[in-house]
């Protein structure tokens, strides 16, 4: 009886509680959510954004405060993610009878998280399509749950004045919604309408206005219907659009972009229309419809509606996406068919973001420009995701994903990592998190190098960080290795394949010890040679190269990256010696002239201009050439993809002897000669290409298991560009599991060089693993 009375007294006591939240709490509707909850429970106090997240103070009956806390956890809206929460009891103020959203505080080092750009939500789309709504057909409709975030933010905390929306003064109607707790746009920093927000304009190639507002949109659609190429200012940069069913339009886009064969991504008006063109699994549907709305690589449906055959020549996959802004929804609905939607850049350049810049850089590609006046502050390309071994893995990390944090507990001081040379992305880290910035591109042009330099400055600046250490690759000729020397602070150089393995460990939150399988095209090895078929033992105190694929020579060095036939020639020479040059029935040898063979044969014989490599990527290239799937590539990964796709029609009856680990002076070498000799013999005996390609994948997966058995570590990490190959990854995962191992592959961090910066951060944060053990 007495206990009940005490509890009742406690419940009726007035309490004031302060809560500090860190995590994804800005730009995701957290303040409106807290406001409504506090009002519903009759509490007074305030909520505000801060440099480190959000702060809430609530005051009222203890029982109401308890209910508030319980509901806060139970009813949290999905995009909000709380990483840390600190609660503190305060003396009740006793004054003030309302709950308010108050102005943000700023701190010296903002540690709040920047939210990525989010695809248009269902409610906003409904308004855009409703002729009676005041935002009908308005291309910049957003709310607290959707719209641009990272691409328009230049500082924290996330408030309109620190976004590129600051130039747009809210009209009376928008101000009313912004201040109204009952509105979906209560404190929506991107709030806008046709009366006060950004506007569309259609420009000709010379930047002369052809139409504005809704007429601009209709003019753009008419141009697309006429087969013209349209540059559109999207969320994080320009895109190039063309009719995906018009072979002629796609051909012109290829010519002008100097992109002969690399597949183009295609945007469909709806999931239903995409499902006619491709077979899309449940996981893939979920990815397409997610707020990240990435490009998803799916299987084309051969019986589907007519798409231009030159959209993805020789490729059974289609990169598809759905509209992710009201502008895209309006364009695609009006056009009523799929559109090529590729990055707005010339070859080897970063995506264009500024209007004048687009005119200058895309003027030779696009016929018309659909632009608007909301500046893009950070370039963010479309993300690319593929389902590999039952899970969506990010192949290009950009819109929707960057710069969300990835936990890394060892990070206890500000760090910067500059990544690699290809598919560059930079990362920063502080307070136990890695922030992998968006895809920058291949650093082969001055413009992408400038973009990389900018990213290396802007990403830490967003959080006012001064990195204590700068990490980069060990390759002496990477642009990022030179850039590191110009950065303040000590430089740590990280072995390429170790960075791949560490990134995979961070992605899966796996601790050492592990066996890391790092298979890719090229990476600077600790011995100065080109590595790429590596098995690394990673422990708490160091790492060691444990095994690798047998080396072979690449005649002409880097030229072999573009010419799979050269990799094949080097490999055949390793097996058959000079006899290889006479095997004219092999497609590889037939692909060269006699003079070329004499020249390259000389390089191989003398070992001049023919560096050795242990690259698994080059091994796939060699297989592509021997199976006559590709002799010269027009884009990176083309030949390896051809081998993967060739295996599709296989019935799995064939098997090839797997490379066997042989101990050579304490290092295990995987000898692939019997496998390739059998591949060639089977081919000459008339075995089908699909069954040979399938058998090759199985053999390589068996070799991985053989090394794992020698390493005897339960956890195996699969990283490097080769593990973008869904068949290879699936084979390796199945066989490793079958042998009792725990395979780990990527999720949010790309397995390719786009993930290197994350691995470099892990290395820089763990002083213990800096010595080779
Ligand atoms: Zn919305
Ligand atoms: Zn307005
Ligand atoms: Zn790599």
XYZ file of C-alpha atoms and ligand atoms in Angstrom:
776
model
C 0.000 0.000 0.000
C 2.777 2.325 1.079
C 4.860 1.411 -1.998
C 1.991 2.333 -4.308
C 1.626 5.681 -2.619
C 5.338 6.407 -3.031
C 5.172 5.468 -6.734
C 2.173 7.713 -7.221
C 4.070 10.588 -5.608
C 7.079 9.843 -7.819
C 4.880 9.818 -10.918
C 3.361 13.152 -10.027
C 6.723 14.739 -9.432
C 7.813 17.372 -11.958
C 10.973 16.393 -13.799
C 13.232 18.108 -16.301
C 15.421 15.956 -18.492
C 18.087 16.935 -20.990
C 18.878 14.546 -23.830
C 21.806 14.953 -26.223
C 21.608 12.884 -29.391
C 24.366 12.078 -31.843
C 23.761 10.268 -35.127
C 21.639 10.842 -38.210
C 19.264 13.324 -36.591
C 19.468 16.406 -38.827
C 17.526 16.740 -42.054
C 15.419 13.660 -41.354
C 12.440 15.116 -39.522
C 13.760 14.461 -36.013
C 12.860 17.868 -34.547
C 9.242 17.790 -35.820
C 8.942 14.235 -34.491
C 10.195 15.238 -31.022
C 7.976 18.320 -31.070
C 4.820 16.300 -31.745
C 5.695 13.693 -29.160
C 6.432 16.243 -26.436
C 3.190 18.115 -27.170
C 1.205 14.867 -27.149
C 2.587 14.083 -23.683
C 1.905 17.595 -22.402
C 5.589 18.384 -21.827
C 7.264 21.742 -22.216
C 10.824 22.530 -23.162
C 12.611 22.654 -26.502
C 14.405 20.782 -29.267
C 17.259 22.178 -31.330
C 19.958 21.061 -33.735
C 23.497 21.364 -32.502
C 26.897 20.912 -34.049
C 27.011 17.403 -32.648
C 23.427 16.343 -33.348
C 20.331 17.447 -31.471
C 19.461 18.509 -27.940
C 16.085 18.063 -26.269
C 14.920 19.333 -22.893
C 11.537 18.161 -21.622
C 9.774 19.104 -18.426
C 6.558 17.775 -16.946
C 5.092 14.958 -14.893
C 7.621 12.169 -14.340
C 5.140 9.646 -15.763
C 4.763 11.743 -18.940
C 8.539 12.051 -19.299
C 8.813 8.241 -19.009
C 6.112 7.768 -21.662
C 7.888 10.316 -23.880
C 11.122 8.320 -23.619
C 9.409 5.014 -24.379
C 7.595 6.450 -27.405
C 10.760 8.154 -28.641
C 12.350 4.737 -29.033
C 9.262 2.969 -30.312
C 8.095 5.531 -32.858
C 11.374 6.881 -34.264
C 10.912 7.652 -38.008
C 12.999 5.325 -40.221
C 15.686 7.695 -41.593
C 16.630 8.810 -38.054
C 19.524 6.840 -36.610
C 20.702 7.506 -33.078
C 24.282 6.502 -32.414
C 24.719 8.019 -28.976
C 22.344 9.385 -26.372
C 23.249 11.127 -23.134
C 20.577 11.862 -20.523
C 20.935 14.298 -17.665
C 18.460 15.321 -14.931
C 18.052 19.063 -14.497
C 16.251 21.172 -11.902
C 12.767 21.993 -13.257
C 12.433 25.553 -14.587
C 8.758 25.671 -13.733
C 8.202 28.432 -16.265
C 7.072 28.339 -19.882
C 4.052 26.304 -20.820
C 4.987 25.270 -24.333
C 7.360 23.123 -26.291
C 9.381 24.904 -28.952
C 11.803 24.284 -31.792
C 14.598 26.755 -31.069
C 17.493 28.010 -33.241
C 20.518 25.766 -33.627
C 23.736 26.160 -31.721
C 27.025 25.863 -33.537
C 30.147 24.299 -32.141
C 33.822 24.597 -32.956
C 33.910 21.083 -34.353
C 30.535 19.956 -35.671
C 30.217 16.215 -35.317
C 26.587 15.846 -36.432
C 26.105 13.521 -39.361
C 25.383 14.805 -42.841
C 22.442 12.984 -44.352
C 22.706 11.881 -47.975
C 20.207 13.047 -50.586
C 16.932 11.129 -50.342
C 14.563 10.096 -53.150
C 11.140 11.759 -53.357
C 8.734 10.236 -50.845
C 5.284 8.873 -51.771
C 3.413 11.783 -50.173
C 5.403 14.445 -52.034
C 4.906 12.560 -55.300
C 1.153 12.437 -54.660
C 1.103 16.218 -54.277
C 3.159 16.753 -57.443
C 0.698 14.630 -59.407
C -2.438 16.179 -57.889
C -3.807 18.960 -60.135
C -5.548 20.498 -57.115
C -2.382 20.766 -55.025
C -0.408 24.002 -54.907
C 2.751 22.022 -55.685
C 1.190 20.322 -58.707
C 3.912 19.655 -61.321
C 6.483 21.448 -59.181
C 9.887 19.858 -59.794
C 11.432 20.863 -56.440
C 8.822 19.539 -54.017
C 10.400 18.089 -50.858
C 9.596 17.509 -47.190
C 11.350 16.502 -43.960
C 11.637 12.948 -45.300
C 12.957 13.555 -48.809
C 14.945 15.809 -51.120
C 18.505 17.067 -51.397
C 20.691 17.079 -48.281
C 24.447 16.495 -48.682
C 24.532 17.972 -52.182
C 23.243 21.347 -50.913
C 24.937 21.580 -47.484
C 28.111 23.575 -46.963
C 28.309 23.501 -43.165
C 26.661 22.085 -40.067
C 24.295 22.166 -38.260
C 21.845 21.482 -41.077
C 19.739 24.643 -41.353
C 18.479 26.437 -44.443
C 21.022 29.242 -44.038
C 23.841 26.722 -44.418
C 22.374 25.152 -47.564
C 22.094 26.417 -51.134
C 18.370 27.010 -50.381
C 19.389 30.146 -48.436
C 18.963 32.240 -51.586
C 15.235 31.414 -51.759
C 13.032 33.468 -49.446
C 10.025 31.487 -48.266
C 6.624 32.838 -49.364
C 3.864 33.337 -46.790
C 2.284 29.935 -47.512
C 5.612 28.093 -47.139
C 6.486 30.049 -43.978
C 3.163 28.995 -42.525
C 3.865 25.305 -43.262
C 7.411 25.617 -41.912
C 6.117 26.964 -38.607
C 3.055 24.729 -38.320
C 3.603 21.623 -36.149
C 0.731 19.878 -37.923
C 2.341 20.264 -41.343
C 4.477 17.611 -43.068
C 6.932 20.426 -43.745
C 7.243 21.680 -40.177
C 10.884 22.778 -40.066
C 11.628 21.253 -43.493
C 14.764 23.211 -44.423
C 14.331 22.549 -48.159
C 10.713 23.765 -48.222
C 9.777 25.490 -51.490
C 6.869 25.975 -53.855
C 6.315 27.346 -57.374
C 5.966 30.853 -55.887
C 9.201 30.995 -53.927
C 11.473 28.089 -54.817
C 13.876 27.072 -57.595
C 12.653 27.303 -61.199
C 13.308 25.304 -64.345
C 14.677 26.841 -67.527
C 15.424 25.207 -70.869
C 18.571 26.418 -72.605
C 19.891 25.792 -76.079
C 23.553 24.831 -76.479
C 24.554 28.489 -76.367
C 22.844 29.049 -73.004
C 19.979 31.027 -74.551
C 16.644 30.559 -72.812
C 14.228 28.517 -74.931
C 11.460 28.124 -72.335
C 10.827 28.420 -68.587
C 8.790 26.620 -65.908
C 6.402 23.956 -67.117
C 7.091 24.870 -70.746
C 10.762 24.092 -70.165
C 9.801 20.604 -69.038
C 7.505 20.047 -72.021
C 10.160 21.390 -74.384
C 12.712 18.998 -72.919
C 10.352 16.040 -73.374
C 9.627 17.038 -76.983
C 13.375 17.195 -77.669
C 13.867 13.710 -76.206
C 11.012 12.413 -78.367
C 12.802 13.895 -81.382
C 15.883 11.849 -80.511
C 17.909 14.752 -79.109
C 20.289 14.526 -76.161
C 19.301 16.462 -73.060
C 21.574 17.578 -70.216
C 19.553 17.780 -66.990
C 20.628 19.326 -63.723
C 19.816 16.523 -61.290
C 20.364 16.314 -57.509
C 24.125 16.046 -57.222
C 25.196 16.930 -60.746
C 24.262 16.909 -64.402
C 22.907 13.881 -66.214
C 22.673 13.174 -69.915
C 19.313 11.800 -71.070
C 18.266 10.231 -74.363
C 15.458 7.994 -75.618
C 16.552 4.482 -74.551
C 14.556 2.909 -77.397
C 16.120 5.098 -80.082
C 19.237 3.367 -81.408
C 20.269 6.435 -83.341
C 20.063 8.721 -80.290
C 22.055 6.234 -78.202
C 24.661 5.952 -80.977
C 25.091 9.739 -81.083
C 25.427 9.863 -77.305
C 28.117 7.161 -77.502
C 30.004 9.036 -80.206
C 29.852 12.366 -78.435
C 30.767 10.872 -75.046
C 33.523 8.785 -76.683
C 32.126 5.726 -74.963
C 31.952 2.944 -77.551
C 30.584 0.012 -75.560
C 30.325 0.634 -71.808
C 26.681 0.065 -70.776
C 24.448 3.088 -70.146
C 22.156 3.241 -67.126
C 18.468 3.536 -67.937
C 15.728 5.220 -65.944
C 12.220 3.752 -66.149
C 9.031 5.658 -65.346
C 7.948 3.031 -62.797
C 8.845 -0.318 -61.278
C 6.093 -1.919 -63.373
C 7.643 -0.666 -66.619
C 11.134 -1.724 -65.485
C 9.827 -5.214 -64.745
C 8.829 -5.636 -68.368
C 12.391 -4.984 -69.478
C 14.252 -6.961 -66.811
C 13.771 -9.773 -64.353
C 13.975 -8.086 -60.971
C 14.193 -10.071 -57.730
C 12.562 -9.010 -54.453
C 15.882 -7.695 -53.089
C 16.461 -5.736 -56.301
C 12.959 -4.243 -56.139
C 13.579 -3.140 -52.587
C 16.836 -1.469 -53.631
C 15.173 0.333 -56.547
C 12.379 1.670 -54.337
C 14.644 2.645 -51.399
C 15.305 6.312 -50.487
C 18.850 5.742 -51.845
C 17.294 4.896 -55.254
C 20.539 3.643 -56.829
C 21.264 2.241 -60.247
C 20.730 -1.508 -59.797
C 22.394 -4.006 -62.128
C 19.734 -6.544 -63.117
C 19.212 -9.213 -65.755
C 17.701 -7.906 -68.972
C 14.568 -9.699 -70.072
C 15.235 -10.840 -73.638
C 11.519 -10.857 -74.492
C 11.001 -7.386 -73.027
C 10.003 -4.169 -74.795
C 12.361 -2.875 -77.452
C 15.348 -1.056 -75.995
C 18.126 0.182 -78.259
C 20.499 -2.780 -78.821
C 23.503 -0.480 -78.329
C 22.385 0.406 -74.774
C 24.489 -2.394 -73.247
C 26.057 -4.281 -76.170
C 26.976 -7.895 -75.419
C 25.878 -7.453 -71.825
C 23.019 -9.514 -70.354
C 22.703 -6.965 -67.517
C 20.936 -3.643 -67.487
C 21.748 -0.818 -65.065
C 18.310 0.490 -64.174
C 16.944 3.097 -61.816
C 13.679 4.784 -60.961
C 12.942 8.523 -60.808
C 14.307 9.986 -57.566
C 13.329 13.649 -57.794
C 10.002 15.232 -58.783
C 11.829 16.548 -61.872
C 12.619 12.976 -62.964
C 9.086 11.797 -62.170
C 7.618 14.585 -64.303
C 10.037 14.031 -67.192
C 9.577 10.259 -67.252
C 5.791 10.429 -66.976
C 5.547 12.933 -69.797
C 7.977 10.961 -71.921
C 6.230 7.696 -71.018
C 9.161 5.377 -71.689
C 12.666 4.521 -70.513
C 15.463 7.090 -70.857
C 19.206 6.632 -70.890
C 20.387 8.488 -67.769
C 24.158 8.687 -67.653
C 26.517 10.958 -65.720
C 26.927 14.440 -67.156
C 30.600 14.302 -67.958
C 32.986 13.821 -70.824
C 35.199 10.741 -70.734
C 37.650 10.728 -67.785
C 36.072 13.824 -66.257
C 34.048 14.319 -63.071
C 30.317 15.032 -63.174
C 29.448 18.672 -63.994
C 27.524 20.619 -61.335
C 27.462 24.337 -62.255
C 25.224 25.722 -65.008
C 27.953 27.606 -66.887
C 30.347 24.742 -66.320
C 27.810 22.342 -67.850
C 27.410 24.542 -70.931
C 31.154 24.619 -71.381
C 31.891 20.977 -70.686
C 28.776 19.297 -72.069
C 28.124 21.697 -74.961
C 29.621 19.235 -77.431
C 27.493 16.362 -76.100
C 24.029 17.722 -75.280
C 21.614 19.428 -77.674
C 19.627 21.133 -74.919
C 20.037 21.914 -71.212
C 17.265 21.654 -68.626
C 18.690 23.709 -65.763
C 17.542 25.312 -62.518
C 18.777 27.893 -60.059
C 19.389 25.770 -56.947
C 23.191 25.503 -56.700
C 24.809 22.099 -56.167
C 27.456 22.460 -53.456
C 28.788 18.894 -53.500
C 28.976 16.723 -56.604
C 27.266 13.379 -56.031
C 26.888 10.906 -58.856
C 24.265 8.137 -58.955
C 25.201 5.126 -56.831
C 25.499 1.674 -58.410
C 24.440 -1.457 -56.558
C 24.461 -5.112 -57.561
C 23.067 -8.118 -55.749
C 25.998 -10.448 -55.082
C 25.580 -13.686 -53.132
C 22.145 -12.650 -51.910
C 23.011 -9.139 -50.788
C 23.050 -5.702 -52.401
C 26.643 -4.487 -52.561
C 27.531 -0.924 -53.418
C 29.834 -0.819 -56.467
C 29.812 2.967 -56.767
C 29.154 4.742 -53.490
C 27.616 8.139 -54.076
C 24.065 9.567 -53.869
C 22.011 8.097 -51.034
C 25.034 6.461 -49.386
C 27.817 9.032 -49.086
C 28.792 10.295 -46.591
C 26.942 8.072 -44.086
C 29.309 6.791 -41.375
C 30.779 3.324 -41.062
C 31.741 2.384 -37.508
C 35.428 1.889 -36.743
C 36.028 1.884 -33.003
C 39.785 2.312 -33.330
C 39.381 5.840 -34.755
C 40.234 8.169 -31.875
C 41.686 11.171 -33.734
C 40.810 12.961 -36.990
C 42.152 11.119 -40.038
C 42.093 11.628 -43.789
C 42.597 8.959 -46.457
C 43.028 9.807 -50.123
C 42.161 6.438 -51.714
C 43.594 5.119 -54.969
C 44.000 6.213 -58.563
C 40.993 4.538 -60.186
C 37.402 4.978 -58.951
C 38.821 7.443 -56.461
C 36.922 8.401 -53.313
C 38.396 10.033 -50.230
C 37.477 9.356 -46.599
C 37.728 11.175 -43.334
C 37.255 9.799 -39.823
C 36.746 10.914 -36.257
C 35.057 9.707 -33.048
C 34.807 6.050 -34.038
C 33.378 6.611 -37.520
C 34.657 6.517 -41.090
C 33.024 8.902 -43.568
C 33.662 7.620 -47.070
C 32.994 10.482 -49.480
C 31.232 10.087 -52.817
C 32.814 8.576 -55.925
C 35.164 11.065 -57.629
C 36.335 8.993 -60.611
C 39.536 7.852 -62.310
C 42.281 10.400 -61.710
C 43.418 10.433 -65.338
C 42.466 14.027 -66.140
C 43.332 17.366 -64.529
C 39.623 17.912 -63.774
C 39.187 14.674 -61.786
C 42.429 15.413 -59.959
C 41.057 18.838 -59.038
C 37.836 17.174 -57.865
C 39.865 14.787 -55.703
C 41.869 17.658 -54.200
C 38.627 19.517 -53.476
C 37.054 16.445 -51.859
C 40.154 15.999 -49.683
C 39.677 19.560 -48.397
C 35.881 19.748 -48.210
C 35.115 16.451 -46.493
C 37.195 17.217 -43.347
C 36.112 20.881 -43.494
C 32.458 19.887 -43.160
C 33.298 18.742 -39.645
C 36.026 21.390 -39.102
C 38.594 18.607 -38.789
C 42.311 18.982 -38.965
C 43.485 15.470 -39.804
C 46.293 14.223 -37.552
C 47.424 11.732 -40.190
C 46.967 11.449 -43.952
C 46.831 7.942 -45.427
C 47.375 7.006 -49.067
C 48.425 4.078 -51.259
C 52.043 2.906 -51.511
C 52.062 3.333 -55.286
C 54.621 6.086 -55.939
C 52.930 7.252 -59.171
C 49.355 7.617 -57.919
C 48.187 11.228 -57.942
C 46.950 10.709 -54.371
C 50.437 9.657 -53.235
C 51.765 13.009 -54.446
C 48.769 14.894 -53.027
C 49.438 13.333 -49.606
C 52.846 14.967 -49.540
C 51.166 18.398 -49.786
C 48.748 17.737 -46.927
C 49.592 18.837 -43.397
C 50.547 16.079 -40.973
C 52.444 12.818 -41.216
C 51.692 10.518 -44.145
C 51.024 6.789 -43.786
C 51.319 4.693 -46.954
C 49.102 1.637 -46.973
C 49.611 -1.487 -49.062
C 46.839 -1.618 -51.675
C 45.491 -5.126 -51.023
C 45.729 -4.776 -47.269
C 43.515 -1.686 -47.611
C 40.985 -3.787 -49.577
C 40.931 -6.444 -46.830
C 40.675 -3.896 -44.005
C 37.796 -2.139 -45.790
C 35.950 -5.461 -45.995
C 36.570 -6.064 -42.276
C 35.167 -2.610 -41.410
C 32.206 -3.155 -43.724
C 31.340 -6.410 -41.949
C 32.480 -5.283 -38.475
C 34.836 -8.265 -38.306
C 37.920 -8.277 -36.079
C 41.328 -9.829 -36.741
C 42.592 -12.471 -37.234
C 41.310 -13.114 -40.749
C 42.475 -14.482 -44.049
C 42.022 -11.687 -46.582
C 41.546 -12.660 -50.217
C 42.278 -9.510 -52.254
C 41.839 -10.087 -55.970
C 41.888 -7.165 -58.368
C 43.541 -5.803 -61.485
C 46.563 -3.943 -60.219
C 48.059 -2.799 -56.938
C 51.560 -1.857 -55.807
C 53.092 -4.771 -53.918
C 55.443 -4.559 -50.955
C 58.181 -6.004 -53.199
C 57.633 -3.348 -55.878
C 55.938 -5.764 -58.310
C 52.304 -5.621 -59.435
C 50.138 -7.644 -57.075
C 46.506 -8.618 -57.573
C 45.895 -12.251 -56.618
C 46.697 -11.946 -52.927
C 45.973 -13.850 -49.734
C 46.912 -11.849 -46.632
C 46.892 -13.041 -43.050
C 45.780 -10.076 -40.964
C 46.271 -10.296 -37.214
C 46.043 -7.839 -34.317
C 49.689 -7.006 -34.597
C 50.455 -7.213 -38.279
C 49.768 -8.664 -41.669
C 51.661 -11.039 -43.914
C 51.395 -11.987 -47.568
C 50.500 -15.641 -47.072
C 49.869 -16.831 -50.625
C 49.436 -15.451 -54.133
C 48.637 -16.512 -57.654
C 51.649 -17.559 -59.662
C 53.156 -14.565 -61.465
C 53.309 -14.130 -65.222
C 54.621 -11.429 -67.521
C 52.574 -8.674 -69.150
C 54.203 -7.810 -72.491
C 54.101 -4.042 -72.914
C 53.211 -3.378 -69.263
C 50.158 -1.129 -68.845
C 49.047 -1.750 -72.433
C 48.016 -5.223 -71.218
C 45.296 -3.628 -69.085
C 43.519 -2.521 -72.261
C 44.414 -5.617 -74.289
C 43.361 -8.924 -72.705
C 45.174 -10.684 -75.577
C 48.496 -9.413 -74.158
C 47.734 -10.835 -70.703
C 46.826 -14.108 -72.424
C 50.053 -14.086 -74.433
C 52.098 -13.602 -71.250
C 50.206 -16.415 -69.561
C 50.550 -18.791 -72.551
C 54.267 -17.989 -72.700
C 54.559 -18.944 -69.025
C 52.980 -22.344 -69.773
C 54.339 -23.228 -73.220
C 57.384 -20.977 -73.667
C 58.164 -19.814 -77.223
C 55.891 -22.566 -78.565
C 52.938 -20.407 -77.507
C 53.673 -17.979 -80.359
C 53.047 -20.771 -82.887
C 49.640 -21.835 -81.488
C 47.752 -20.075 -84.242
C 44.559 -22.065 -83.671
C 44.162 -20.180 -80.382
C 42.072 -16.976 -80.705
C 44.712 -15.094 -78.682
C 47.506 -15.799 -81.156
C 45.205 -15.249 -84.128
C 44.382 -11.786 -82.744
C 47.958 -10.542 -83.372
C 49.837 -9.842 -86.590
C 53.127 -11.679 -87.154
C 55.060 -8.466 -86.462
C 53.219 -7.882 -83.194
C 53.929 -11.452 -82.127
C 57.611 -11.067 -82.937
C 57.835 -7.829 -80.948
C 55.911 -9.073 -77.898
C 57.640 -12.478 -78.048
C 60.951 -10.632 -77.826
C 59.801 -8.718 -74.751
C 58.739 -11.955 -73.066
C 61.924 -13.803 -73.982
C 64.214 -11.070 -72.696
C 61.945 -9.997 -69.814
C 62.175 -6.402 -71.013
C 59.116 -4.114 -70.818
C 57.213 -7.151 -69.549
C 56.687 -6.748 -65.794
C 55.526 -9.731 -63.748
C 52.158 -9.718 -62.013
C 50.158 -11.987 -59.723
C 46.911 -10.244 -60.747
C 43.683 -12.253 -60.691
C 42.062 -9.576 -62.858
C 44.650 -10.164 -65.593
C 44.055 -13.918 -65.239
C 40.364 -13.310 -66.050
C 41.438 -11.099 -68.968
C 43.647 -13.911 -70.258
C 40.724 -16.358 -70.023
C 38.528 -13.884 -71.949
C 41.094 -13.790 -74.741
C 41.680 -17.561 -74.878
C 37.899 -18.132 -75.020
C 37.714 -15.372 -77.682
C 35.275 -13.297 -75.604
C 37.414 -10.127 -75.706
C 40.787 -9.264 -77.262
C 40.845 -5.484 -76.735
C 38.775 -3.761 -74.009
C 37.094 -0.400 -74.331
C 36.496 -0.021 -70.587
C 37.901 -1.426 -67.368
C 36.413 -4.758 -66.358
C 34.887 -5.436 -69.789
C 36.802 -8.673 -70.411
C 36.309 -10.068 -66.894
C 32.585 -9.327 -67.184
C 32.509 -11.187 -70.489
C 33.899 -14.307 -68.752
C 31.329 -14.015 -65.967
C 28.439 -13.587 -68.391
C 29.692 -16.331 -70.707
C 29.177 -18.833 -67.871
C 25.424 -18.114 -67.855
C 24.293 -20.853 -70.204
C 26.444 -23.533 -68.608
C 25.205 -26.938 -67.472
C 28.179 -27.401 -65.086
C 29.309 -30.802 -66.335
C 32.901 -29.819 -66.905
C 35.582 -29.450 -64.269
C 39.107 -28.065 -64.492
C 41.955 -28.863 -62.073
C 42.053 -26.011 -59.513
C 45.273 -24.106 -58.845
C 47.033 -25.893 -55.984
C 49.030 -24.011 -53.321
C 52.702 -24.998 -53.487
C 55.133 -23.940 -50.764
C 58.024 -21.915 -52.183
C 60.365 -20.685 -49.486
C 57.619 -20.061 -46.939
C 55.192 -18.507 -49.456
C 52.309 -20.433 -50.985
C 52.125 -20.045 -54.755
C 48.931 -21.015 -56.554
C 49.964 -22.731 -59.758
C 47.264 -22.194 -62.377
C 49.167 -23.828 -65.255
C 47.313 -27.202 -65.100
C 43.983 -25.317 -65.019
C 44.758 -23.276 -68.137
C 46.362 -26.217 -69.944
C 43.136 -28.184 -69.337
C 41.012 -25.207 -70.399
C 42.851 -25.036 -73.721
C 42.723 -28.823 -74.252
C 38.974 -28.907 -73.505
C 38.372 -25.971 -75.805
C 40.298 -27.679 -78.616
C 38.244 -30.814 -77.977
C 35.069 -28.800 -78.560
C 33.838 -28.053 -75.026
C 31.303 -25.210 -74.953
C 32.415 -21.728 -73.932
C 29.725 -21.437 -71.191
C 30.815 -24.669 -69.526
C 34.499 -23.662 -69.716
C 33.763 -20.231 -68.229
C 31.670 -21.782 -65.444
C 34.361 -24.363 -64.690
C 36.991 -21.621 -64.456
C 34.957 -19.842 -61.734
C 34.519 -23.088 -59.785
C 38.236 -23.923 -60.012
C 39.281 -20.517 -58.717
C 36.788 -20.816 -55.841
C 38.272 -24.232 -54.983
C 41.743 -22.640 -54.941
C 40.496 -20.058 -52.410
C 39.239 -22.864 -50.169
C 42.575 -24.706 -50.507
C 44.465 -21.637 -49.251
C 41.901 -21.059 -46.476
C 42.530 -24.632 -45.289
C 46.259 -23.952 -45.118
C 45.721 -20.656 -43.252
C 43.262 -22.338 -40.847
C 41.569 -19.067 -39.867
C 37.780 -19.293 -39.604
C 37.004 -15.871 -41.077
C 37.762 -15.213 -44.755
C 37.342 -11.758 -46.344
C 36.624 -11.482 -50.087
C 37.685 -8.088 -51.437
C 39.079 -6.368 -54.533
C 37.459 -5.612 -57.891
C 37.239 -9.309 -58.882
C 34.550 -9.784 -56.236
C 32.198 -7.541 -58.181
C 31.847 -10.742 -60.174
C 28.660 -12.224 -58.705
C 29.412 -15.744 -59.932
C 32.938 -15.813 -58.501
C 31.727 -14.437 -55.164
C 28.803 -16.865 -54.992
C 31.067 -19.850 -55.835
C 33.634 -18.784 -53.224
C 30.968 -18.153 -50.554
C 29.304 -21.540 -51.183
C 32.538 -23.493 -51.163
C 33.985 -21.686 -48.135
C 30.791 -22.331 -46.182
C 30.786 -25.934 -47.321
C 34.296 -26.314 -45.901
C 33.284 -24.794 -42.542
C 34.644 -21.249 -43.045
C 32.858 -17.949 -42.474
C 33.060 -15.979 -45.728
C 32.579 -12.191 -45.607
C 32.015 -9.998 -48.627
C 31.143 -6.346 -49.118
C 27.954 -4.350 -48.464
C 28.256 -0.568 -48.139
C 31.927 -0.138 -49.084
C 32.771 -0.996 -52.709
C 35.012 -4.079 -53.134
C 36.804 -2.177 -55.939
C 39.262 0.703 -55.515
C 36.353 2.977 -54.518
C 36.657 1.390 -51.067
C 40.414 1.801 -50.599
C 40.170 5.029 -48.593
C 38.052 3.279 -45.944
C 40.676 0.544 -45.585
C 43.449 3.144 -45.411
C 41.610 4.792 -42.504
C 41.387 1.486 -40.629
C 45.131 1.026 -41.064
C 45.956 4.567 -39.923
C 43.711 4.105 -36.869
C 45.440 0.882 -35.776
C 49.091 1.626 -35.057
C 49.538 -2.034 -34.098
C 49.142 -3.386 -37.610
C 51.612 -1.017 -39.193
C 54.460 -3.511 -38.976
C 54.558 -6.480 -41.261
C 54.552 -9.602 -39.118
Zn 8.666 14.123 -49.189
Zn 6.550 28.993 -51.253
Zn 42.504 -2.650 -56.057
